[in-house]
Each structure stands twice: as C-alpha cells, then as structure tokens.
C-alpha cells in the first residue's frame, strides 16, 4: 500500500507523543512533579501569543512563526534528551541535529524541511522571532523555579551570577521582560535560593 | 504597587499551569499514564499546523487563529474539569462559561475578551477554523485510543455506533480526515475494542 502524505504526517504526530515522556529539570508550579517538554511547549506557545506587545522591535513579529517555533523547539529531545540549562556538552549540537533530521524527516519533505529550519532558526537566535521565542524559553522556567523554592538552583548549587548571565538573552528582545526577569532574580536572591 | 499588563499576563500564565494537572480519559500513546490537557493542547496545535492541506474548504484557513484556539480550548477545564466525551451533563455549559470568565478574566481586558471569544467560537463550531480544530480534537484521541488497545472504549463499554457518531464532526471539515478516522474505527472493530 502506498504511503500517503497523511500517513507520513500521522506517523510524525504519533512519534512526537514521546515528548510527553521527556522530563525537564523544572517542576510544574505546584511543585508536585517535573514538567515534561510537551506541556512546556504548550505553555510557552501560549506565552508567545500573549506577550508580543512587550518586544522592543518596532516591526510586528510573525506570530504564527513564533508559535510554530515554540511548538517544535524541543521535539529533538525525544532522541537527544533534555539538556540542563547549565550543562556544557560539545557533542550535543551534532546529536541534536541528527535527532532533528530523523524526527522531522518522518514528515513529507516540504514540511520536514520547514520544521527543521524553524528549529535551527530558534537555536541560532538571529531573527526577532527566534530571539523572542528564546527569551520566553528562559523567562518561564525562571519564574517556575522561583515559585518552586528555587528548585533547580538549589538542587544544582547555581550561583546568582550564572542565572543572570543565562537570562540576559531576554534583553535581545525586550527590556520590559528583562526588567521583569531581574525583579524575579532579585527576589530569589533575597530568599537565598542561589549558591553563595 | 500598580498592577501592570505584564503582571496580569503573568498571573494568567501561572494560573493555567494547572492545566498540567488535569488528566484526560485518554492514555498517552505508550499506554503508561493518562494524558493531561496541557500536553494534549500542544499535540493538537501541532497537528493543526500540519494537516490544514486536507481541509475541503477552498479558502485557506486563518492558521494562527486555529492554533490559538487549540492552545486555549481546554483551559476552562482548570475549573470545570475534563468532561468525558460520552457523558451528557446539562449544567456543564454554564459551569464552563463561568470558568472561562474567571480564568481568561485574569488577562488584560482586550486579551481576556479575545481568548474567551475564541473558546466560544471553538465550542460553537460555526466557522471553518472551529470545525477544523474540533475535528482534530476528535481525531487525535481516536487514534490514541486505538493505539492503546481501545482503552476508553473498553473501559466504558462504548459501542462502535457511538464512536462513529461522535467523530462524524470530522466530515464538516475534511472528507480525507473522515476517511482516515473511519479506517481507524474499522480496525478497532476488527480488534474487538467496541461493546457489542
């Protein structure tokens, strides 16, 4: 039997169900369990729709592109795993690209290419859409961490300086959001969540 | 201190984190646990981006609207709970509207109004975008159920006829997707997943 475009699309959609089993370091806000990458992707996509007015950029963003990017930005973790924000790993990039080629490659070629490129664009942060998406991908876990007693910072002994540096990406898209992020970091510091 | 738009938006975004704790009847594809409504929303939003070519409608859909709709379509469940597809409940509509007013009402008024209206549009299924979104909201759980041994059909003794009727909504947007759904139902019948 011939494999139709719809078959390929459904194969991809069923494969990415596995993202629901990829746990992140961050806890959900009530602190009861780790967040998974599928629900995180939903959360920042919704965030992307709502916070666009805070971007410094004078031209309006392509919001559909932002949302697409956010919906697919973690899919490679199905093969490559979630990488902890404060880890360094040189082989990571190649492993993630392989994952992207395999997983997006389940789709019809035009869609595979589109989503792979969107993911690369997100990773490279060279467009306003990618900068904005990357900012929210920092900001939301920052707030989640703050609300769960500084969970990952405490667990991995992360110093304040490292958190400020990592979140500085946010300035590239919005001074308002950066100010908000800084106020969260200030409060986290007051509460003693960072390594001294 | 004055509550800014950003404060309101963040309050909403943190409130909807609770959708990650709303379990659905459907299992995730590997069968290990119930799916929650946040990861389900991610999944059908992604599906919405990929399957639009199968719609019968000659005009192109407003895809951004479709994706927005899908990202918010279950948020009212935070207060109103997940309603099992085959349950009837007369008070449900009022309970859900109250939930919508409270939760979307956390946002600045313009955004609260926009998302509430999008959710109502989704529920009423009177626009091509809403019909398409509702179709995928049927089709994906259908396939998930099939792949998990007919889990909810077996558990609640659902007959084939009821499943065909419920999924007929799909015809309103796409004959291709309806054909696909029917082939899944046929296979589920062969495997004996439906109540006789």
Short mmCIF file of C-alpha atoms in Angstrom, two decimals:
data_model
loop_
_atom_site.label_atom_id
_atom_site.label_comp_id
_atom_site.label_asym_id
_atom_site.label_seq_id
_atom_site.Cartn_x
_atom_site.Cartn_y
_atom_site.Cartn_z
CA UNK A 1 0.00 0.00 0.00
CA UNK A 2 1.21 3.46 -0.86
CA UNK A 3 2.24 5.72 1.98
CA UNK A 4 0.27 8.94 1.63
CA UNK A 5 1.18 12.38 2.92
CA UNK A 6 -1.46 11.92 5.61
CA UNK A 7 0.17 8.63 6.69
CA UNK A 8 3.54 10.38 6.98
CA UNK A 9 2.01 13.25 8.92
CA UNK A 10 0.23 10.90 11.30
CA UNK A 11 3.41 8.86 11.80
CA UNK A 12 5.22 12.02 12.80
CA UNK A 13 2.40 13.12 15.10
CA UNK A 14 2.34 9.75 16.85
CA UNK A 15 6.13 9.66 17.16
CA UNK A 16 6.21 13.05 18.87
CA UNK A 17 3.80 11.77 21.51
CA UNK A 18 7.06 10.64 23.13
CA UNK A 19 7.82 14.25 24.06
CA UNK A 20 5.23 13.76 26.83
CA UNK A 21 7.72 11.34 28.43
CA UNK A 22 10.70 13.71 28.33
CA UNK A 23 11.02 15.26 31.78
CA UNK A 24 12.66 18.62 32.30
CA UNK A 25 14.57 19.79 35.37
CA UNK A 26 11.91 22.36 36.21
CA UNK A 27 8.91 21.44 38.35
CA UNK A 28 5.36 22.42 37.47
CA UNK A 29 4.23 25.41 39.53
CA UNK A 30 2.54 23.42 42.31
CA UNK A 31 5.87 21.63 42.86
CA UNK A 32 4.43 18.12 42.68
CA UNK A 33 6.40 16.73 39.74
CA UNK A 34 8.85 17.59 36.96
CA UNK A 35 7.38 19.31 33.95
CA UNK A 36 7.56 17.44 30.66
CA UNK A 37 8.67 19.01 27.40
CA UNK A 38 5.29 18.66 25.66
CA UNK A 39 3.36 20.63 28.27
CA UNK A 40 6.22 23.14 28.50
CA UNK A 41 5.92 23.66 24.73
CA UNK A 42 2.20 24.34 25.09
CA UNK A 43 2.91 26.79 27.87
CA UNK A 44 5.48 28.91 26.07
CA UNK A 45 3.49 28.89 22.83
CA UNK A 46 0.58 30.43 24.75
CA UNK A 47 3.01 32.85 26.40
CA UNK A 48 4.29 33.81 22.95
CA UNK A 49 0.79 34.76 21.85
CA UNK A 50 0.20 36.95 24.88
CA UNK A 51 3.45 38.85 25.47
CA UNK A 52 4.36 40.06 21.98
CA UNK A 53 3.43 43.65 22.86
CA UNK A 54 6.48 43.83 25.14
CA UNK A 55 9.06 43.36 22.41
CA UNK A 56 11.34 46.35 21.74
CA UNK A 57 11.41 45.63 17.99
CA UNK A 58 9.37 48.29 16.13
CA UNK A 59 8.01 45.95 13.40
CA UNK A 60 5.37 43.45 14.36
CA UNK A 61 6.63 39.87 14.59
CA UNK A 62 5.33 36.97 12.55
CA UNK A 63 3.41 35.43 15.45
CA UNK A 64 2.46 32.27 13.57
CA UNK A 65 6.16 31.62 13.03
CA UNK A 66 6.86 32.23 16.72
CA UNK A 67 4.16 29.78 17.77
CA UNK A 68 5.31 27.14 15.27
CA UNK A 69 8.85 27.51 16.54
CA UNK A 70 7.74 27.06 20.12
CA UNK A 71 5.61 24.03 19.35
CA UNK A 72 8.58 22.26 17.75
CA UNK A 73 11.57 23.70 19.66
CA UNK A 74 12.01 20.72 21.99
CA UNK A 75 11.00 17.85 19.70
CA UNK A 76 14.63 16.83 19.17
CA UNK A 77 14.75 15.93 22.88
CA UNK A 78 12.87 12.74 22.02
CA UNK A 79 16.19 11.39 20.74
CA UNK A 80 18.71 13.77 22.28
CA UNK A 81 17.22 14.18 25.78
CA UNK A 82 16.60 17.35 27.75
CA UNK A 83 19.81 19.25 28.30
CA UNK A 84 20.07 21.01 31.64
CA UNK A 85 20.37 24.73 31.10
CA UNK A 86 23.67 24.96 32.97
CA UNK A 87 25.38 21.99 31.35
CA UNK A 88 28.00 22.24 28.65
CA UNK A 89 28.37 19.48 26.12
CA UNK A 90 30.27 19.66 22.87
CA UNK A 91 28.70 16.68 21.17
CA UNK A 92 25.25 17.97 21.96
CA UNK A 93 24.87 20.02 18.78
CA UNK A 94 25.56 17.09 16.46
CA UNK A 95 23.33 14.76 18.47
CA UNK A 96 20.51 17.26 18.29
CA UNK A 97 20.87 17.78 14.55
CA UNK A 98 20.72 14.04 13.97
CA UNK A 99 17.60 13.92 16.10
CA UNK A 100 16.07 16.75 14.08
CA UNK A 101 16.80 15.02 10.80
CA UNK A 102 15.31 11.74 11.96
CA UNK A 103 12.18 13.06 13.64
CA UNK A 104 11.20 15.90 11.29
CA UNK A 105 12.23 13.55 8.46
CA UNK A 106 9.15 11.45 9.16
CA UNK A 107 7.07 14.23 7.58
CA UNK A 108 6.55 14.86 3.85
CA UNK A 109 9.71 16.57 2.60
CA UNK A 110 8.35 20.13 2.39
CA UNK A 111 7.07 20.05 5.96
CA UNK A 112 10.16 18.24 7.24
CA UNK A 113 12.33 20.97 5.76
CA UNK A 114 10.14 23.79 7.12
CA UNK A 115 10.12 22.50 10.69
CA UNK A 116 13.81 21.59 10.69
CA UNK A 117 14.67 25.11 9.51
CA UNK A 118 12.39 26.65 12.11
CA UNK A 119 14.13 24.67 14.81
CA UNK A 120 17.57 25.75 13.53
CA UNK A 121 16.35 29.35 13.41
CA UNK A 122 15.25 29.03 17.03
CA UNK A 123 18.64 27.63 18.04
CA UNK A 124 20.61 30.31 16.19
CA UNK A 125 18.63 33.28 17.57
CA UNK A 126 19.37 35.53 14.61
CA UNK A 127 15.82 36.70 13.84
CA UNK A 128 13.41 38.73 16.00
CA UNK A 129 11.05 35.73 16.15
CA UNK A 130 13.80 33.41 17.38
CA UNK A 131 15.06 35.95 19.95
CA UNK A 132 11.59 36.40 21.32
CA UNK A 133 10.95 32.64 21.45
CA UNK A 134 14.30 32.04 23.17
CA UNK A 135 13.55 34.80 25.69
CA UNK A 136 10.32 33.20 26.76
CA UNK A 137 12.02 29.81 26.89
CA UNK A 138 14.25 31.40 29.59
CA UNK A 139 11.68 33.55 31.34
CA UNK A 140 9.01 30.96 32.02
CA UNK A 141 11.32 28.39 33.70
CA UNK A 142 12.89 31.26 35.67
CA UNK A 143 9.51 32.13 37.15
CA UNK A 144 8.62 28.46 37.65
CA UNK A 145 11.88 27.92 39.51
CA UNK A 146 11.27 30.95 41.67
CA UNK A 147 7.79 29.71 42.56
CA UNK A 148 9.03 26.24 43.50
CA UNK A 149 11.53 27.39 46.12
CA UNK A 150 14.33 27.89 43.60
CA UNK A 151 14.19 24.16 42.94
CA UNK A 152 16.85 23.61 40.25
CA UNK A 153 19.11 26.42 41.52
CA UNK A 154 19.18 24.92 44.99
CA UNK A 155 19.49 21.34 43.73
CA UNK A 156 22.47 22.12 41.48
CA UNK A 157 24.04 24.90 43.61
CA UNK A 158 23.70 27.54 40.90
CA UNK A 159 25.08 31.00 41.76
CA UNK A 160 23.09 34.17 41.04
CA UNK A 161 25.64 35.34 38.50
CA UNK A 162 25.09 32.30 36.31
CA UNK A 163 21.33 32.80 36.33
CA UNK A 164 21.66 36.47 35.37
CA UNK A 165 24.04 35.58 32.56
CA UNK A 166 21.85 32.83 31.18
CA UNK A 167 18.76 35.02 31.19
CA UNK A 168 20.45 38.01 29.61
CA UNK A 169 19.26 36.63 26.26
CA UNK A 170 15.96 38.27 27.18
CA UNK A 171 17.45 41.78 26.67
CA UNK A 172 17.90 40.98 22.99
CA UNK A 173 14.15 41.04 22.55
CA UNK A 174 12.62 43.08 25.35
CA UNK A 175 13.78 45.46 28.06
CA UNK A 176 10.40 45.13 29.80
CA UNK A 177 10.70 41.37 30.04
CA UNK A 178 14.32 41.67 31.14
CA UNK A 179 13.30 44.06 33.89
CA UNK A 180 10.65 41.58 34.97
CA UNK A 181 13.22 38.74 34.93
CA UNK A 182 15.63 40.80 37.00
CA UNK A 183 12.99 41.51 39.61
CA UNK A 184 12.38 37.76 39.91
CA UNK A 185 16.12 37.14 40.28
CA UNK A 186 16.33 39.87 42.94
CA UNK A 187 13.52 38.25 44.91
CA UNK A 188 15.10 34.80 44.51
CA UNK A 189 18.35 36.23 45.88
CA UNK A 190 16.56 37.70 48.88
CA UNK A 191 15.06 34.31 49.59
CA UNK A 192 18.51 32.72 49.49
CA UNK A 193 17.88 30.41 46.52
CA UNK A 194 21.33 30.95 44.96
CA UNK A 195 24.69 29.43 45.84
CA UNK A 196 26.86 31.94 47.73
CA UNK B 1 2.05 48.99 43.60
CA UNK B 2 0.17 49.27 40.34
CA UNK B 3 -0.72 46.04 38.53
CA UNK B 4 0.69 46.29 35.04
CA UNK B 5 -0.50 44.47 31.92
CA UNK B 6 2.57 42.25 32.23
CA UNK B 7 1.61 41.35 35.81
CA UNK B 8 -1.88 40.39 34.65
CA UNK B 9 -0.49 38.35 31.76
CA UNK B 10 1.95 36.53 34.02
CA UNK B 11 -0.78 35.84 36.59
CA UNK B 12 -2.85 34.22 33.87
CA UNK B 13 0.12 32.23 32.56
CA UNK B 14 0.92 30.92 36.02
CA UNK B 15 -2.72 30.10 36.74
CA UNK B 16 -3.00 28.00 33.58
CA UNK B 17 -0.04 25.90 34.72
CA UNK B 18 -2.82 23.98 36.50
CA UNK B 19 -3.92 22.53 33.16
CA UNK B 20 -0.89 20.23 33.50
CA UNK B 21 -2.72 18.61 36.43
CA UNK B 22 -5.99 17.99 34.57
CA UNK B 23 -5.97 14.37 33.44
CA UNK B 24 -7.97 13.24 30.44
CA UNK B 25 -9.52 9.82 29.89
CA UNK B 26 -7.16 9.06 27.02
CA UNK B 27 -3.75 7.48 27.67
CA UNK B 28 -0.54 8.72 26.07
CA UNK B 29 0.44 6.51 23.14
CA UNK B 30 2.82 4.25 25.11
CA UNK B 31 -0.10 3.45 27.43
CA UNK B 32 1.78 4.25 30.64
CA UNK B 33 -0.40 7.02 32.04
CA UNK B 34 -3.37 9.31 31.30
CA UNK B 35 -2.65 12.27 29.10
CA UNK B 36 -3.08 15.70 30.64
CA UNK B 37 -4.91 18.56 28.95
CA UNK B 38 -1.83 20.79 28.59
CA UNK B 39 0.20 18.26 26.61
CA UNK B 40 -2.93 17.34 24.62
CA UNK B 41 -3.31 21.03 23.69
CA UNK B 42 0.29 21.12 22.47
CA UNK B 43 -0.29 17.99 20.45
CA UNK B 44 -3.39 19.13 18.58
CA UNK B 45 -1.95 22.61 17.98
CA UNK B 46 0.97 20.95 16.21
CA UNK B 47 -1.48 18.69 14.36
CA UNK B 48 -3.42 21.79 13.28
CA UNK B 49 -0.29 23.26 11.71
CA UNK B 50 0.44 20.09 9.75
CA UNK B 51 -2.91 18.83 8.45
CA UNK B 52 -4.50 22.01 7.07
CA UNK B 53 -3.97 20.84 3.47
CA UNK B 54 -6.61 18.13 3.99
CA UNK B 55 -9.49 20.53 4.61
CA UNK B 56 -12.25 20.52 1.96
CA UNK B 57 -12.78 24.27 2.33
CA UNK B 58 -11.44 26.06 -0.77
CA UNK B 59 -10.22 29.22 1.04
CA UNK B 60 -7.14 28.95 3.16
CA UNK B 61 -7.85 28.97 6.89
CA UNK B 62 -6.50 31.50 9.34
CA UNK B 63 -3.96 29.10 10.83
CA UNK B 64 -2.88 31.44 13.61
CA UNK B 65 -6.48 31.55 14.78
CA UNK B 66 -6.67 27.74 14.64
CA UNK B 67 -3.54 27.38 16.73
CA UNK B 68 -4.66 29.99 19.27
CA UNK B 69 -7.98 28.19 19.57
CA UNK B 70 -6.28 24.90 20.19
CA UNK B 71 -3.89 26.31 22.75
CA UNK B 72 -6.80 27.68 24.81
CA UNK B 73 -9.61 25.22 24.05
CA UNK B 74 -9.27 23.21 27.27
CA UNK B 75 -8.24 25.94 29.71
CA UNK B 76 -11.72 26.09 31.25
CA UNK B 77 -11.12 22.53 32.49
CA UNK B 78 -8.97 24.01 35.24
CA UNK B 79 -12.22 24.95 36.99
CA UNK B 80 -14.77 22.80 35.19
CA UNK B 81 -12.84 19.52 34.90
CA UNK B 82 -12.35 17.30 31.88
CA UNK B 83 -15.68 16.08 30.57
CA UNK B 84 -15.66 12.57 29.23
CA UNK B 85 -16.59 12.59 25.56
CA UNK B 86 -19.54 10.27 26.04
CA UNK B 87 -21.07 11.98 29.08
CA UNK B 88 -24.10 14.24 28.97
CA UNK B 89 -24.44 17.00 31.52
CA UNK B 90 -26.83 19.92 31.32
CA UNK B 91 -25.14 22.16 33.84
CA UNK B 92 -21.83 21.71 32.11
CA UNK B 93 -22.24 24.65 29.73
CA UNK B 94 -22.87 27.19 32.48
CA UNK B 95 -20.03 25.80 34.61
CA UNK B 96 -17.66 26.06 31.67
CA UNK B 97 -18.68 29.64 30.85
CA UNK B 98 -18.10 30.67 34.44
CA UNK B 99 -14.69 29.03 34.28
CA UNK B 100 -13.92 30.88 31.06
CA UNK B 101 -14.90 34.22 32.56
CA UNK B 102 -12.78 33.68 35.66
CA UNK B 103 -9.66 32.32 34.02
CA UNK B 104 -9.49 34.43 30.85
CA UNK B 105 -10.60 37.33 33.06
CA UNK B 106 -7.16 37.32 34.71
CA UNK B 107 -5.78 38.84 31.48
CA UNK B 108 -5.95 42.49 30.43
CA UNK B 109 -9.48 43.09 29.13
CA UNK B 110 -8.70 43.06 25.39
CA UNK B 111 -6.86 39.75 25.61
CA UNK B 112 -9.43 38.26 28.00
CA UNK B 113 -12.16 39.10 25.51
CA UNK B 114 -10.21 37.73 22.53
CA UNK B 115 -9.43 34.37 24.14
CA UNK B 116 -12.91 33.96 25.62
CA UNK B 117 -14.45 34.59 22.19
CA UNK B 118 -12.03 32.16 20.56
CA UNK B 119 -13.02 29.50 23.05
CA UNK B 120 -16.74 30.16 22.41
CA UNK B 121 -16.07 30.01 18.65
CA UNK B 122 -14.38 26.64 19.14
CA UNK B 123 -17.34 25.34 21.15
CA UNK B 124 -19.93 26.58 18.64
CA UNK B 125 -18.21 25.14 15.56
CA UNK B 126 -19.72 27.69 13.17
CA UNK B 127 -16.52 28.78 11.39
CA UNK B 128 -14.11 26.76 9.23
CA UNK B 129 -11.36 27.29 11.80
CA UNK B 130 -13.53 25.98 14.63
CA UNK B 131 -14.73 22.98 12.59
CA UNK B 132 -11.16 22.06 11.73
CA UNK B 133 -10.00 22.46 15.34
CA UNK B 134 -12.91 20.38 16.63
CA UNK B 135 -12.18 17.67 14.03
CA UNK B 136 -8.62 17.26 15.21
CA UNK B 137 -9.78 17.31 18.81
CA UNK B 138 -11.76 14.17 17.87
CA UNK B 139 -9.28 12.53 15.51
CA UNK B 140 -6.20 12.55 17.72
CA UNK B 141 -7.82 10.87 20.77
CA UNK B 142 -9.45 8.38 18.38
CA UNK B 143 -6.04 7.30 17.14
CA UNK B 144 -4.57 7.36 20.66
CA UNK B 145 -7.40 5.14 21.88
CA UNK B 146 -6.88 2.75 19.01
CA UNK B 147 -3.16 2.51 19.77
CA UNK B 148 -3.74 1.83 23.46
CA UNK B 149 -5.93 -1.24 22.99
CA UNK B 150 -9.15 0.77 22.70
CA UNK B 151 -8.56 1.90 26.28
CA UNK B 152 -11.51 4.22 26.97
CA UNK B 153 -13.92 2.33 24.69
CA UNK B 154 -13.23 -0.91 26.52
CA UNK B 155 -13.22 0.72 29.97
CA UNK B 156 -16.60 2.40 29.46
CA UNK B 157 -18.18 -0.23 27.17
CA UNK B 158 -18.66 2.16 24.26
CA UNK B 159 -20.36 0.71 21.16
CA UNK B 160 -18.99 1.31 17.66
CA UNK B 161 -22.05 3.33 16.68
CA UNK B 162 -21.44 5.93 19.38
CA UNK B 163 -17.83 6.35 18.29
CA UNK B 164 -18.82 6.83 14.63
CA UNK B 165 -21.45 9.37 15.61
CA UNK B 166 -19.12 11.36 17.83
CA UNK B 167 -16.42 11.51 15.19
CA UNK B 168 -18.74 12.48 12.36
CA UNK B 169 -17.92 16.10 13.20
CA UNK B 170 -14.78 15.47 11.16
CA UNK B 171 -16.81 15.37 7.90
CA UNK B 172 -17.70 19.02 8.39
CA UNK B 173 -14.12 19.96 7.70
CA UNK B 174 -12.48 17.17 5.72
CA UNK B 175 -13.52 14.07 3.82
CA UNK B 176 -9.91 12.86 3.79
CA UNK B 177 -9.63 13.03 7.55
CA UNK B 178 -13.04 11.40 7.94
CA UNK B 179 -11.94 8.55 5.69
CA UNK B 180 -8.84 8.16 7.82
CA UNK B 181 -10.95 8.17 11.01
CA UNK B 182 -13.27 5.56 9.56
CA UNK B 183 -10.39 3.28 8.70
CA UNK B 184 -9.21 3.52 12.33
CA UNK B 185 -12.72 2.70 13.57
CA UNK B 186 -12.89 -0.27 11.16
CA UNK B 187 -9.61 -1.61 12.50
CA UNK B 188 -10.72 -1.05 16.11
CA UNK B 189 -13.88 -3.01 15.34
CA UNK B 190 -11.86 -5.88 13.90
CA UNK B 191 -9.80 -5.97 17.08
CA UNK B 192 -12.97 -6.16 19.17
CA UNK B 193 -12.49 -2.89 21.06
CA UNK B 194 -16.18 -1.90 20.93
CA UNK B 195 -19.10 -3.06 23.04
CA UNK B 196 -21.29 -5.50 21.10
#
